[in-house]
């Protein structure tokens, strides 16, 4: 089996969110970059587990972006995976990114394309579904479990207020979320090994973006907390009822 | 020309998030001066003409039981066909579990720009720009859509349901039904609980509650308010509460009218899941808890002393 895991680069979860250039660009100064947690903790780790179960599995990573992403790709390779592919294009809208990944998936003859449920910066939840449509493969989103038996996949996916078990044949696109696997810390052997794993750079296919970001804004600052004395919690209930009108 | 709203349903009823999408789609249609249509794939008990209350003029339905099992690939083909036959220029879906799978497929199929997680009506004055939440609720982006057809996935609980007195015309629509590639083998719904993603009120507990045996007061308050229950990551990781209740950066994101947090310090990762809540209440005995900075109301005090009094007070308010 051949698995392709999509790896996105995002600001660290504690990064300060600010914008420059008249609020059209994210201020990257001083920002620590990480592998998007959903891609790393859930999709990548589960793919590594599948490879541990069946060592004949080929596991590749794909990232869409410039050479500045290589450090993050090496970090992912330190966790596992045989090689990585970077599509050399500044990442634009979801459709552009998905089109590049779909091309890599097509060229590489993969059985499973695996993504996190969303990135923590753009929160689009879009790449998996778009890749699936471009490849005309089935798509199971927000999955919390995945097992492969031959050419058949058994999954659990989230539905409102519960979960559903589903089955689909490979090839398949899956987006993963919490429950799929547990976060791993790379060991020294992995980190050393990652340096020599192949990182192939491929040129992008021509695609026209469908959306663009016209600007960013920060939410209005909170007016500040109204503290109610601990010996008079009834006052809190009154405020929520009469002032905030939420209960 | 029309705005087409995809109406999502479960257990024979229209989801609340789809009533929001219908209200949004109808208001957008009147902004653009075009018709507002709905599309229902599958069978329901609900009276579809009632979608007129949200402002839809016509609801098209493919009555086929097999479509109640959701395969986004199959449905994308059908919705795309409906978009063409109804000359829709905007498709509105909810950005719920269904929309997150359907929206992107439809976008790639129609080469139609997708705004996933819209929080307001588009600005259509001289282009088509939609506001969406980014950076896990810490900021918003204005997204310009350049394709002829646009797809908007509306964040649940971001747009209120309109309740007019209209009645929609309901008609069958003939669409190709491709074979499903995803087989649903089992469903496990937590009975009698309000799904977190649809909840208008949420009562949430953290490590400050010391153990799962102390969740009675969280559940009691939630019950009285008709709220859903949630928890912080350490609580879910310690298996005090089920994982689906975990709210935060790596759990679910919620945007209720009220987020009532008890014994949660408010780590930045937790705030990422709740900072779009309209009103945040924090009860914590540590006055330095970072959550107070993000809160609207707070009590610095011991949850075990404060909560019983709050519960009594809510009981009086509700006449119980």
XYZ file of C-alpha atoms in Angstrom:
567
model
C 0.000 0.000 0.000
C 1.120 3.533 -0.753
C 0.096 6.379 1.571
C 0.467 10.115 0.977
C 0.177 12.349 4.055
C -0.408 16.069 3.513
C 1.694 18.249 5.791
C 0.908 21.913 6.285
C 3.033 24.533 8.012
C 1.207 26.716 10.559
C 2.130 29.229 13.244
C 2.578 27.736 16.697
C -0.664 27.499 18.688
C 0.565 30.233 21.057
C 1.754 32.600 18.296
C 0.661 36.217 18.528
C -1.809 36.950 15.757
C -1.101 40.305 14.109
C -1.122 41.678 10.562
C 1.024 43.979 8.421
C 0.832 45.704 5.013
C -2.414 47.455 5.758
C -3.829 44.279 7.365
C -3.397 42.139 4.265
C -0.581 39.878 5.493
C 0.024 37.805 8.593
C 2.904 39.265 10.638
C 5.456 36.449 10.648
C 8.152 38.212 12.666
C 9.068 36.195 15.726
C 6.561 33.472 14.862
C 7.500 29.859 15.572
C 6.319 27.499 12.855
C 5.050 24.000 13.472
C 3.531 21.135 11.516
C -0.231 21.664 11.565
C -1.208 19.625 14.662
C -4.076 17.802 12.920
C -1.738 16.697 10.117
C 0.997 15.649 12.525
C -0.715 14.127 15.541
C -3.501 12.369 13.746
C -2.887 11.784 10.013
C 0.873 11.288 10.084
C 1.023 9.254 13.289
C -1.808 6.963 12.158
C -0.057 6.460 8.808
C 3.143 5.561 10.681
C 1.175 3.046 12.770
C -0.236 1.479 9.589
C 3.308 1.181 8.227
C 4.485 -0.391 11.490
C 1.714 -2.973 11.147
C 2.552 -3.654 7.519
C 6.204 -2.757 6.791
C 5.690 -3.139 3.036
C 3.653 0.090 3.195
C 5.236 3.033 1.393
C 4.704 6.314 3.239
C 5.328 9.655 1.560
C 4.685 13.190 2.776
C 3.639 16.103 0.607
C 3.839 19.818 1.293
C 2.927 22.741 -0.930
C 5.167 25.766 -0.413
C 8.576 27.373 -0.778
C 12.010 26.206 0.410
C 11.348 27.861 3.788
C 9.068 24.897 4.511
C 11.899 22.342 4.354
C 12.652 22.573 8.090
C 9.064 21.585 8.923
C 9.128 18.775 6.358
C 12.323 17.379 7.963
C 10.602 17.516 11.361
C 7.765 15.429 9.956
C 10.236 12.979 8.409
C 11.833 12.641 11.854
C 8.570 11.118 13.060
C 8.385 8.733 10.123
C 7.823 8.336 6.408
C 10.130 7.208 3.610
C 10.399 10.425 1.656
C 8.806 13.803 1.153
C 7.693 15.780 -1.868
C 7.474 19.559 -1.834
C 5.532 21.272 -4.594
C 7.437 24.471 -5.157
C 4.756 27.168 -5.170
C 3.882 29.840 -2.642
C 0.707 28.496 -1.154
C -2.345 30.387 -2.392
C -5.959 29.425 -1.990
C -7.208 25.964 -0.986
C -8.071 25.040 -4.568
C -4.555 25.786 -5.810
C -3.026 23.727 -3.006
C -5.485 20.850 -3.478
C -4.787 20.807 -7.230
C -1.047 20.377 -6.571
C -1.635 17.571 -4.080
C -4.069 15.837 -6.438
C -1.408 15.922 -9.162
C 1.216 14.409 -6.832
C -1.279 11.731 -5.772
C -2.093 10.927 -9.397
C 1.551 10.745 -10.467
C 2.571 8.623 -7.465
C -0.161 5.992 -7.663
C -1.183 6.243 -4.007
C -3.968 4.242 -2.355
C -4.639 6.626 0.503
C -4.340 10.401 0.825
C -4.425 11.466 4.441
C -4.881 15.004 5.831
C -5.663 16.621 9.165
C -9.248 17.835 9.549
C -8.197 21.471 9.057
C -5.234 23.785 9.470
C -5.160 25.867 12.632
C -4.468 29.079 10.689
C -6.911 29.151 7.773
C -9.442 26.693 9.290
C -10.726 25.783 5.830
C -11.284 22.036 6.231
C -11.147 22.040 2.445
C -8.063 20.276 1.108
C -9.196 16.683 1.611
C -12.578 17.147 -0.053
C -11.113 19.034 -2.989
C -8.375 16.457 -3.553
C -10.988 13.683 -3.427
C -13.149 15.414 -6.022
C -10.206 16.147 -8.320
C -9.214 12.463 -8.157
C -12.824 11.202 -8.173
C -12.105 9.164 -5.030
C -14.403 8.661 -2.039
C -13.813 10.992 0.930
C -14.325 10.274 4.611
C -13.971 13.451 6.657
C -13.503 14.105 10.376
C -12.449 10.495 10.906
C -11.501 9.269 14.368
C -10.567 5.694 13.393
C -9.078 4.060 10.330
C -8.167 0.445 9.683
C -7.193 -1.088 6.375
C -7.999 -4.672 5.417
C -6.718 -5.473 1.949
C -8.286 -2.951 -0.371
C -11.046 -2.069 2.061
C -10.989 0.706 4.669
C -13.071 0.692 7.838
C -13.505 4.057 9.484
C -15.352 5.939 12.173
C -16.390 9.497 11.365
C -17.997 12.263 13.384
C -21.645 13.142 12.869
C -23.593 15.734 14.853
C -24.036 14.378 18.356
C -22.272 11.080 17.745
C -20.349 8.962 15.312
C -20.842 6.637 12.377
C -18.881 3.610 11.215
C -18.359 3.483 7.465
C -16.578 1.389 4.860
C -15.032 2.366 1.556
C -12.718 0.831 -1.006
C -9.249 2.184 -1.700
C -8.156 4.538 -3.178
C -9.550 6.907 -0.623
C -9.061 10.366 0.897
C -9.402 10.686 4.687
C -9.290 13.716 6.981
C -8.289 12.888 10.550
C -9.055 14.395 13.913
C -8.626 13.656 17.603
C -9.053 9.979 18.423
C -7.213 8.771 15.303
C -3.822 8.515 17.044
C -1.769 9.957 19.877
C 0.923 12.593 19.485
C 4.485 11.215 19.221
C 7.784 12.889 20.028
C 10.544 12.154 17.475
C 13.518 10.254 18.886
C 17.193 10.926 18.134
C 17.369 8.093 15.592
C 14.406 9.587 13.760
C 15.890 13.077 13.780
C 19.268 11.824 12.468
C 17.583 9.621 9.865
C 15.379 12.455 8.616
C 18.433 14.368 7.377
C 19.187 11.805 4.719
C 15.651 10.903 3.648
C 14.828 12.111 0.121
C 13.035 15.463 -0.100
C 12.002 15.865 -3.709
C 11.069 19.270 -5.043
C 8.587 19.252 -7.923
C 7.291 22.131 -9.992
C 3.608 23.079 -9.711
C 0.861 22.569 -12.256
C -0.777 25.749 -13.531
C -4.001 26.481 -11.682
C -6.037 29.634 -11.311
C -6.934 30.530 -7.731
C -10.669 30.865 -7.025
C -10.382 33.008 -3.899
C -7.992 35.538 -2.392
C -7.696 37.281 0.945
C -8.612 40.943 0.710
C -7.745 41.709 4.305
C -7.627 40.572 7.906
C -9.119 42.033 11.031
C -8.868 41.294 14.713
C -12.032 40.826 16.765
C -13.008 43.869 18.846
C -11.275 43.861 22.216
C -13.359 42.625 25.134
C -14.613 45.419 27.375
C -13.115 43.616 30.353
C -14.509 41.144 32.787
C -17.270 42.181 35.190
C -16.455 40.436 38.451
C -19.231 39.367 40.789
C -18.357 38.780 44.484
C -18.078 35.091 45.387
C -20.556 35.486 48.243
C -23.262 36.748 45.874
C -23.420 34.358 42.883
C -27.141 35.141 42.549
C -26.034 38.474 41.097
C -24.281 36.623 38.252
C -27.504 34.831 37.335
C -29.368 38.158 37.423
C -26.787 39.783 35.107
C -26.910 36.891 32.643
C -30.687 37.096 32.588
C -31.289 40.858 32.600
C -28.127 42.414 31.175
C -26.557 39.839 28.825
C -29.992 38.262 28.155
C -28.480 34.855 27.425
C -30.437 32.801 29.977
C -30.343 33.228 -11.376
C -30.736 31.948 -7.858
C -29.154 31.248 -4.518
C -29.338 27.531 -3.745
C -29.308 26.378 -0.119
C -28.351 22.785 0.645
C -30.694 21.559 3.375
C -29.046 19.043 5.674
C -31.154 16.707 7.778
C -30.897 13.934 10.323
C -33.462 11.552 11.841
C -36.160 12.985 9.600
C -35.701 16.570 10.751
C -33.944 19.577 9.256
C -30.821 20.482 11.218
C -30.884 23.833 12.988
C -27.665 24.762 11.184
C -29.544 24.343 7.887
C -32.323 26.664 9.065
C -29.561 29.206 9.654
C -28.168 28.515 6.170
C -31.665 28.913 4.664
C -32.150 32.259 6.455
C -28.709 33.389 5.285
C -29.334 32.233 1.700
C -32.716 33.977 1.532
C -31.280 37.264 2.806
C -28.396 36.997 0.344
C -30.844 36.291 -2.496
C -32.839 39.422 -1.702
C -29.575 41.401 -1.481
C -28.715 40.152 -4.996
C -32.277 40.458 -6.286
C -32.553 36.765 -7.226
C -34.674 33.802 -6.122
C -33.868 31.676 -3.045
C -34.190 27.919 -3.531
C -33.537 24.955 -1.270
C -32.332 21.478 -2.175
C -33.130 18.398 -0.082
C -31.518 15.067 -0.884
C -33.248 12.226 0.911
C -36.436 11.765 2.871
C -37.728 13.597 5.958
C -40.749 13.790 8.231
C -40.454 17.567 8.460
C -42.773 19.768 6.408
C -40.467 21.312 3.813
C -42.890 24.102 2.899
C -42.101 25.525 6.353
C -38.722 26.574 4.940
C -40.703 29.512 3.569
C -40.481 30.924 7.085
C -36.751 31.269 6.559
C -37.454 32.965 3.237
C -36.982 30.180 0.674
C -39.399 30.420 -2.261
C -39.024 26.914 -3.586
C -37.634 23.663 -2.191
C -36.509 20.913 -4.570
C -36.348 17.390 -3.257
C -34.968 14.076 -4.434
C -37.054 11.574 -2.443
C -34.735 8.631 -2.137
C -34.108 6.872 1.191
C -30.621 5.774 0.216
C -29.520 9.426 0.214
C -30.079 9.631 3.973
C -26.709 7.886 4.251
C -24.188 10.545 3.491
C -21.599 10.123 0.750
C -20.149 13.551 -0.102
C -18.912 12.338 -3.496
C -22.349 11.147 -4.551
C -24.049 14.277 -3.238
C -21.557 16.670 -4.848
C -22.474 15.259 -8.262
C -26.165 15.788 -7.533
C -25.841 19.284 -6.085
C -23.645 20.316 -9.031
C -26.329 19.095 -11.430
C -28.975 21.073 -9.519
C -26.768 24.188 -9.599
C -26.682 23.973 -13.375
C -30.372 23.233 -13.885
C -31.478 25.982 -11.464
C -28.894 28.484 -12.758
C -27.631 29.045 -9.225
C -24.758 31.500 -8.830
C -24.316 31.024 -5.089
C -24.582 27.797 -3.114
C -24.995 28.018 0.665
C -24.265 25.041 2.923
C -23.746 24.931 6.674
C -20.114 24.492 7.685
C -21.212 21.569 9.854
C -19.909 17.986 9.565
C -21.820 17.522 6.312
C -20.881 20.846 4.751
C -17.205 20.356 5.585
C -17.204 17.266 3.368
C -19.623 18.457 0.682
C -18.506 22.095 0.248
C -14.912 21.375 -0.852
C -15.978 18.583 -3.236
C -18.554 20.865 -4.812
C -16.005 23.665 -5.047
C -13.516 21.489 -6.945
C -16.244 20.035 -9.157
C -17.723 23.389 -10.201
C -14.427 25.326 -10.029
C -16.376 27.573 -7.683
C -14.552 29.478 -4.944
C -15.410 28.273 -1.434
C -15.531 30.364 1.720
C -15.530 27.785 4.507
C -16.648 29.186 7.832
C -18.436 32.407 6.789
C -19.716 34.492 9.696
C -21.612 37.283 7.878
C -23.426 38.109 4.654
C -21.119 38.930 1.712
C -20.275 42.444 0.655
C -21.553 42.445 -2.924
C -21.224 46.182 -3.618
C -18.510 45.856 -6.259
C -17.071 42.384 -5.809
C -17.968 39.368 -3.694
C -16.228 39.419 -0.326
C -17.148 37.189 2.608
C -15.932 37.457 6.189
C -14.731 34.235 7.787
C -13.055 33.282 11.050
C -9.358 32.346 10.827
C -6.540 31.502 13.261
C -8.986 29.405 15.274
C -11.243 32.357 16.006
C -8.424 34.756 16.907
C -8.985 36.827 13.738
C -11.203 37.260 10.691
C -10.329 37.314 7.004
C -12.201 39.050 4.198
C -12.181 36.510 1.375
C -12.790 37.679 -2.181
C -14.323 35.049 -4.462
C -13.449 35.504 -8.133
C -15.171 32.529 -9.800
C -18.599 32.922 -11.495
C -20.189 30.487 -9.030
C -19.576 30.982 -5.312
C -19.945 28.540 -2.429
C -20.454 29.730 1.120
C -20.209 27.363 4.077
C -21.840 29.190 6.983
C -20.438 28.715 10.494
C -23.118 27.180 12.756
C -24.547 29.599 15.334
C -23.182 32.672 13.531
C -26.435 33.736 11.836
C -29.864 33.809 13.426
C -32.797 31.840 12.059
C -35.444 34.130 10.587
C -39.057 33.233 11.275
C -41.384 34.918 8.821
C -44.797 33.649 7.731
C -43.932 32.491 4.205
C -44.545 29.069 2.765
C -42.214 27.484 0.210
C -43.365 25.595 -2.854
C -42.115 22.007 -2.640
C -41.368 20.078 -5.833
C -39.544 16.927 -6.875
C -36.404 17.432 -8.893
C -35.011 14.819 -11.215
C -31.264 14.385 -10.666
C -28.925 11.533 -11.563
C -28.205 9.446 -8.456
C -24.671 8.050 -8.798
C -23.718 4.913 -6.870
C -22.569 5.604 -3.299
C -18.939 4.710 -2.595
C -19.237 5.006 1.157
C -21.252 2.441 3.061
C -22.565 3.377 6.497
C -22.355 0.284 8.709
C -23.421 1.724 12.054
C -24.545 4.858 13.856
C -23.915 5.709 17.465
C -25.676 8.828 18.698
C -25.567 10.002 22.241
C -29.252 10.061 23.077
C -30.919 12.974 24.785
C -27.907 15.249 24.618
C -27.634 18.503 22.743
C -24.793 18.239 20.202
C -22.049 20.686 21.175
C -21.798 22.128 17.680
C -25.474 23.102 17.701
C -25.725 24.293 21.294
C -26.646 27.894 22.050
C -25.539 27.503 25.647
C -22.559 25.498 26.868
C -21.513 24.657 30.438
C -17.937 23.460 30.589
C -15.713 22.068 33.321
C -11.954 21.856 33.816
C -9.349 20.323 36.071
C -10.461 22.622 38.891
C -13.366 20.238 39.443
C -10.867 17.643 40.696
C -12.528 14.518 39.329
C -15.336 13.059 37.203
C -17.421 12.418 40.324
C -17.888 16.180 40.671
C -19.526 16.663 37.264
C -23.027 16.496 38.756
C -23.177 20.258 39.159
C -22.047 20.867 35.586
C -24.710 18.502 34.295
C -27.386 19.924 36.578
C -26.742 23.501 35.481
C -26.623 22.426 31.828
C -29.893 20.575 32.268
C -31.623 23.578 33.836
C -30.424 25.885 31.070
C -30.940 23.446 28.200
C -27.211 23.664 27.565
C -24.665 21.194 26.216
C -21.751 20.085 28.381
C -18.104 20.473 27.423
C -14.677 20.152 28.992
C -11.039 21.177 28.670
C -8.287 19.028 27.181
C -6.748 17.701 30.452
C -10.201 16.514 31.488
C -10.736 14.589 28.242
C -7.157 13.269 28.286
C -7.679 11.958 31.839
C -10.870 10.248 30.602
C -12.993 12.098 33.126
C -15.242 13.042 30.223
C -15.670 11.680 26.671
C -13.408 13.087 23.956
C -16.268 14.584 21.970
C -16.803 17.056 24.826
C -13.263 18.436 24.471
C -13.328 22.044 23.326
C -10.180 23.859 22.226
C -7.485 24.036 19.594
C -7.282 20.288 19.047
C -10.828 19.454 20.077
C -13.978 21.083 18.792
C -14.599 24.794 18.339
C -17.863 26.254 19.602
C -19.511 29.642 19.211
C -22.514 29.592 21.561
C -24.376 32.579 22.998
C -23.085 31.616 26.438
C -19.948 29.692 27.366
C -19.974 29.020 31.103
C -16.542 27.795 32.218
C -16.020 26.292 35.649
C -12.530 25.490 36.944
C -10.824 26.081 33.585
C -7.711 28.270 33.662
C -8.070 29.328 30.015
C -4.880 28.237 28.265
C -4.500 29.855 24.854
C -5.298 26.510 23.188
C -8.595 26.332 25.071
C -9.463 29.927 24.178
C -8.940 29.084 20.490
C -11.969 26.815 20.705
C -14.278 29.201 22.540
C -13.307 32.781 21.735
C -16.164 33.253 19.283
C -18.690 32.699 22.072
C -20.875 35.768 22.509
C -20.764 35.824 26.318
C -18.107 34.046 28.386
C -18.513 33.414 32.124
C -15.530 32.188 34.123
C -15.640 30.704 37.598
C -12.171 30.060 38.988
C -10.592 30.389 42.397
C -7.328 31.696 40.927
C -7.687 35.451 40.241
C -4.673 35.198 37.908
C -6.337 32.597 35.641
C -5.810 33.864 32.064
C -9.418 33.042 31.210
C -10.619 36.128 33.128
C -9.000 38.325 30.456
C -11.236 36.754 27.796
C -14.364 36.685 29.974
C -17.371 38.987 30.126
C -18.447 37.960 33.612
C -16.534 36.181 36.314
C -16.466 35.027 39.889
C -13.177 34.535 41.698
C -14.203 31.772 44.032
C -14.382 28.080 44.833
C -16.630 26.288 42.336
C -17.787 23.882 45.041
C -19.205 26.782 47.055
C -20.382 28.994 44.202
C -22.011 26.464 41.862
C -24.738 25.169 44.229
C -25.872 28.780 44.797
C -25.901 29.466 41.073
C -27.935 26.325 40.475
C -30.463 27.374 43.150
C -30.698 30.813 41.666
C -31.270 29.452 38.133
C -33.940 27.101 39.528
C -35.786 30.093 40.978
C -35.415 31.961 37.685
C -36.855 29.020 35.762
C -39.615 28.591 38.355
C -38.466 25.087 39.321
